[in-house]
Amino acid sequence: MVSVEDNFPWPKNIVILGSTGSIGQSTLDVVRQFPDKFKIIGLAAGKNLSLLLHQIKEFNPPFVCVRSAQDAKELSWMLSGEKLRPKILWDDEGYCEIASLPEAHMVVSALVGAAGLIPTVHAIRAGKDIALANKETLVIAGDLVVAEVDRTGVRLLPVDSEHNAIFQAMEGHRRVHVKRILLTASGGPFFKLTREELAKVTPEQALKHPNWSMGKKITVDSATLMNKGLELIEAHWLFRLPPEMITIYIHPESIIHSMVEYVDGSIIAHLAVPDMRIPIAYALSYPDRLPLRVPVLNLFEIGHLTFFPPDEEKFPCLRLAKEVCRKKGTLPIVLNAANEIAVDAFLAGRIGFLDIPEVIEYIMSEHERMNGNISASDFDTVLQVDSWARRETSEYIVRRQSNMS
Ligand SMILES: NC(=O)c1ccc[n+]([C@@H]2O[C@H](COP(=O)([O-])OP(=O)(O)OC[C@H]3O[C@@H](n4cnc5c(N)ncnc54)[C@H](OP(=O)(O)O)[C@@H]3O)[C@@H](O)[C@H]2O)c1
């Protein structure tokens, strides 16, 4: 049978935003396995210049991007003994330029946090297909982003394993027949702890995810269940279903990556070993499938799979994310920004694990009290609300600390 993509002029030109992160490195591993299929034409990193240098030497991209003019100077110096001479871009403008390169066919959006929004929007506006890992893009500006996707007709292909699973389980089926999405969650490392035990957990413990190896922010989000809340909002925008049609199942084995239930009682699930290269490869090659070298799923070895309902009292971040998904307006921006600041403060030992939802809830209530929950009609407003919430959260954490000392 002839595939839709047989006429595609392989290799596909790829730009990775966040190449030095966990998703970025897994994406490069997929590219490494299929050099005839993919060509790296742009790598955008943050501060990890030594890893970026290795990546430049291996993949020889014509464009790279770093965070500041100073970092660009340093990278240029690091490359001075090399034959390779990529054009080095920097700062917000650089990320947007690399995301819109005329030669690019696809942009992998894998920066972490709200920093991913504007470069991803530039890529969409430039007509690039998006492999979306940066869930915060949809969390904080879902309506605006979806409108840009509709206007430009680009493909928004989910990389998050759950959304990639749902996307696969919906392929070939009619949306009107979907009864609900069953979004699975590992439950993180603290799923079985009591609230008293949760009060004492350390950043080191929170960074030890039982099944997945990921960046620090998403690993802490998995432990608080905020990650699942953000994913619920992401699923709401990606699949255009109301939050009431998305049910969360704690599934500690992380083998079923999510399921879709249809009106006739059928449930279609996607199963695979927990390895991000699988959803990444599917997004990169869609609608083809690549003979990926990854560990094979052995169900005899696994034996049985378990499922539990989430406990929103023990993990209030999930309740807060559901609330903002229902209320919409600017609250999701505030939730996300407050969470980013609170997670950083937890990792720095400045607040405890249970303070994370408490801080977020306080900033959400302050936002409703002071600003009201009007909706953001453009991306500038999204960024303004994001800055407000970051500032308020940082100041609140400082006030809490000084009250305690
Ligand atoms: N990791 C996973 O398995 C996974 C699964 C599903 C979804 N996701 C989502 O994918 C995104 C990336 O996650 P990750 O785990 O790969 O994160 P990560 O390991 O922390 O990597 C983040 C990347 O973004 C760069 N970066 C961070 N802050 C930046 C800023 N302000 N400006 C420019 N670049 C910046 C980092 O650069 P440096 O390191 O060079 O500083 C790095 O390349 C997140 O939205 C996450 O929720 C991740």
mmCIF file of C-alpha atoms and ligand atoms in Angstrom, residues 17-25 44-49 67 95 109-113 115 133-136 159-162 212-218 221 227 231 276, ligand 1:
data_model
loop_
_atom_site.group_PDB
_atom_site.id
_atom_site.type_symbol
_atom_site.label_atom_id
_atom_site.label_comp_id
_atom_site.label_asym_id
_atom_site.label_seq_id
_atom_site.Cartn_x
_atom_site.Cartn_y
_atom_site.Cartn_z
ATOM 1 C CA LEU A 17 13.532 24.011 20.483
ATOM 2 C CA GLY A 18 15.067 22.674 23.704
ATOM 3 C CA SER A 19 17.621 20.294 22.161
ATOM 4 C CA THR A 20 19.625 20.008 25.398
ATOM 5 C CA GLY A 21 16.607 18.883 27.459
ATOM 6 C CA SER A 22 15.247 15.410 28.050
ATOM 7 C CA ILE A 23 12.810 15.534 25.096
ATOM 8 C CA GLY A 24 15.400 17.265 22.910
ATOM 9 C CA GLN A 25 17.961 14.534 23.552
ATOM 10 C CA ALA A 44 17.883 25.850 20.238
ATOM 11 C CA ALA A 45 19.205 25.280 23.749
ATOM 12 C CA GLY A 46 19.129 27.166 27.015
ATOM 13 C CA LYS A 47 22.245 27.406 29.152
ATOM 14 C CA ASN A 48 23.901 24.028 28.549
ATOM 15 C CA LEU A 49 26.478 25.163 26.018
ATOM 16 C CA ARG A 67 19.618 32.525 25.567
ATOM 17 C CA TYR A 95 14.203 31.526 19.273
ATOM 18 C CA SER A 109 8.530 22.355 20.652
ATOM 19 C CA ALA A 110 10.418 21.088 23.717
ATOM 20 C CA LEU A 111 11.410 24.121 25.750
ATOM 21 C CA VAL A 112 10.121 23.859 29.295
ATOM 22 C CA GLY A 113 7.470 26.172 30.721
ATOM 23 C CA ALA A 115 9.126 30.156 27.544
ATOM 24 C CA ALA A 133 6.009 18.475 23.915
ATOM 25 C CA ASN A 134 5.704 21.899 25.581
ATOM 26 C CA LYS A 135 2.250 21.400 27.130
ATOM 27 C CA GLU A 136 2.435 24.845 28.785
ATOM 28 C CA VAL A 159 4.541 14.271 21.826
ATOM 29 C CA ASP A 160 3.321 13.884 25.402
ATOM 30 C CA SER A 161 2.945 10.095 25.647
ATOM 31 C CA GLU A 162 -0.666 10.286 26.880
ATOM 32 C CA TRP A 212 10.245 8.012 33.430
ATOM 33 C CA SER A 213 13.489 9.944 33.160
ATOM 34 C CA MET A 214 12.527 13.580 32.493
ATOM 35 C CA GLY A 215 13.516 17.199 33.142
ATOM 36 C CA LYS A 216 13.311 18.488 36.730
ATOM 37 C CA LYS A 217 10.197 20.630 36.380
ATOM 38 C CA ILE A 218 7.987 17.927 34.857
ATOM 39 C CA ASP A 221 4.911 18.208 38.454
ATOM 40 C CA ASN A 227 1.505 17.384 35.434
ATOM 41 C CA GLU A 231 -2.249 17.355 30.655
ATOM 42 C CA MET A 276 9.572 8.895 25.026
HETATM 43 N N1 LIG B 1 10.742 14.818 29.569
HETATM 44 C C1 LIG B 1 9.661 14.146 29.216
HETATM 45 O O1 LIG B 1 9.668 12.914 29.206
HETATM 46 C C2 LIG B 1 8.414 14.871 28.809
HETATM 47 C C3 LIG B 1 7.263 14.126 28.484
HETATM 48 C C4 LIG B 1 6.141 14.798 28.051
HETATM 49 C C5 LIG B 1 6.127 16.182 27.939
HETATM 50 N N2 LIG B 1 7.237 16.883 28.277
HETATM 51 C C6 LIG B 1 7.205 18.349 28.176
HETATM 52 O O2 LIG B 1 8.262 18.750 27.298
HETATM 53 C C7 LIG B 1 8.803 19.997 27.715
HETATM 54 C C8 LIG B 1 10.309 19.808 27.939
HETATM 55 O O3 LIG B 1 10.482 18.913 29.016
HETATM 56 P P1 LIG B 1 11.907 18.301 29.377
HETATM 57 O O4 LIG B 1 11.656 17.271 30.401
HETATM 58 O O5 LIG B 1 12.622 17.937 28.109
HETATM 59 O O6 LIG B 1 12.605 19.573 30.058
HETATM 60 P P2 LIG B 1 14.145 19.807 30.357
HETATM 61 O O7 LIG B 1 14.884 18.529 30.357
HETATM 62 O O8 LIG B 1 14.217 20.673 31.548
HETATM 63 O O9 LIG B 1 14.634 20.629 29.064
HETATM 64 C C9 LIG B 1 14.157 21.926 28.806
HETATM 65 C C10 LIG B 1 14.845 22.521 27.608
HETATM 66 O O10 LIG B 1 14.465 23.900 27.508
HETATM 67 C C11 LIG B 1 15.641 24.745 27.640
HETATM 68 N N3 LIG B 1 15.210 25.902 28.422
HETATM 69 C C12 LIG B 1 14.778 25.920 29.693
HETATM 70 N N4 LIG B 1 14.391 27.169 30.043
HETATM 71 C C13 LIG B 1 14.589 27.939 28.954
HETATM 72 C C14 LIG B 1 14.379 29.313 28.667
HETATM 73 N N5 LIG B 1 13.873 30.160 29.579
HETATM 74 N N6 LIG B 1 14.678 29.756 27.436
HETATM 75 C C15 LIG B 1 15.172 28.925 26.523
HETATM 76 N N7 LIG B 1 15.413 27.612 26.733
HETATM 77 C C16 LIG B 1 15.121 27.131 27.931
HETATM 78 C C17 LIG B 1 16.660 23.888 28.343
HETATM 79 O O11 LIG B 1 17.963 24.354 28.017
HETATM 80 P P3 LIG B 1 19.276 24.070 28.921
HETATM 81 O O12 LIG B 1 19.114 22.741 29.535
HETATM 82 O O13 LIG B 1 20.365 24.140 27.882
HETATM 83 O O14 LIG B 1 19.356 25.191 29.915
HETATM 84 C C18 LIG B 1 16.372 22.531 27.714
HETATM 85 O O15 LIG B 1 16.895 22.453 26.411
HETATM 86 C C19 LIG B 1 8.035 20.394 28.980
HETATM 87 O O16 LIG B 1 6.987 21.251 28.629
HETATM 88 C C20 LIG B 1 7.469 19.076 29.492
HETATM 89 O O17 LIG B 1 6.258 19.239 30.222
HETATM 90 C C21 LIG B 1 8.382 16.268 28.706
#
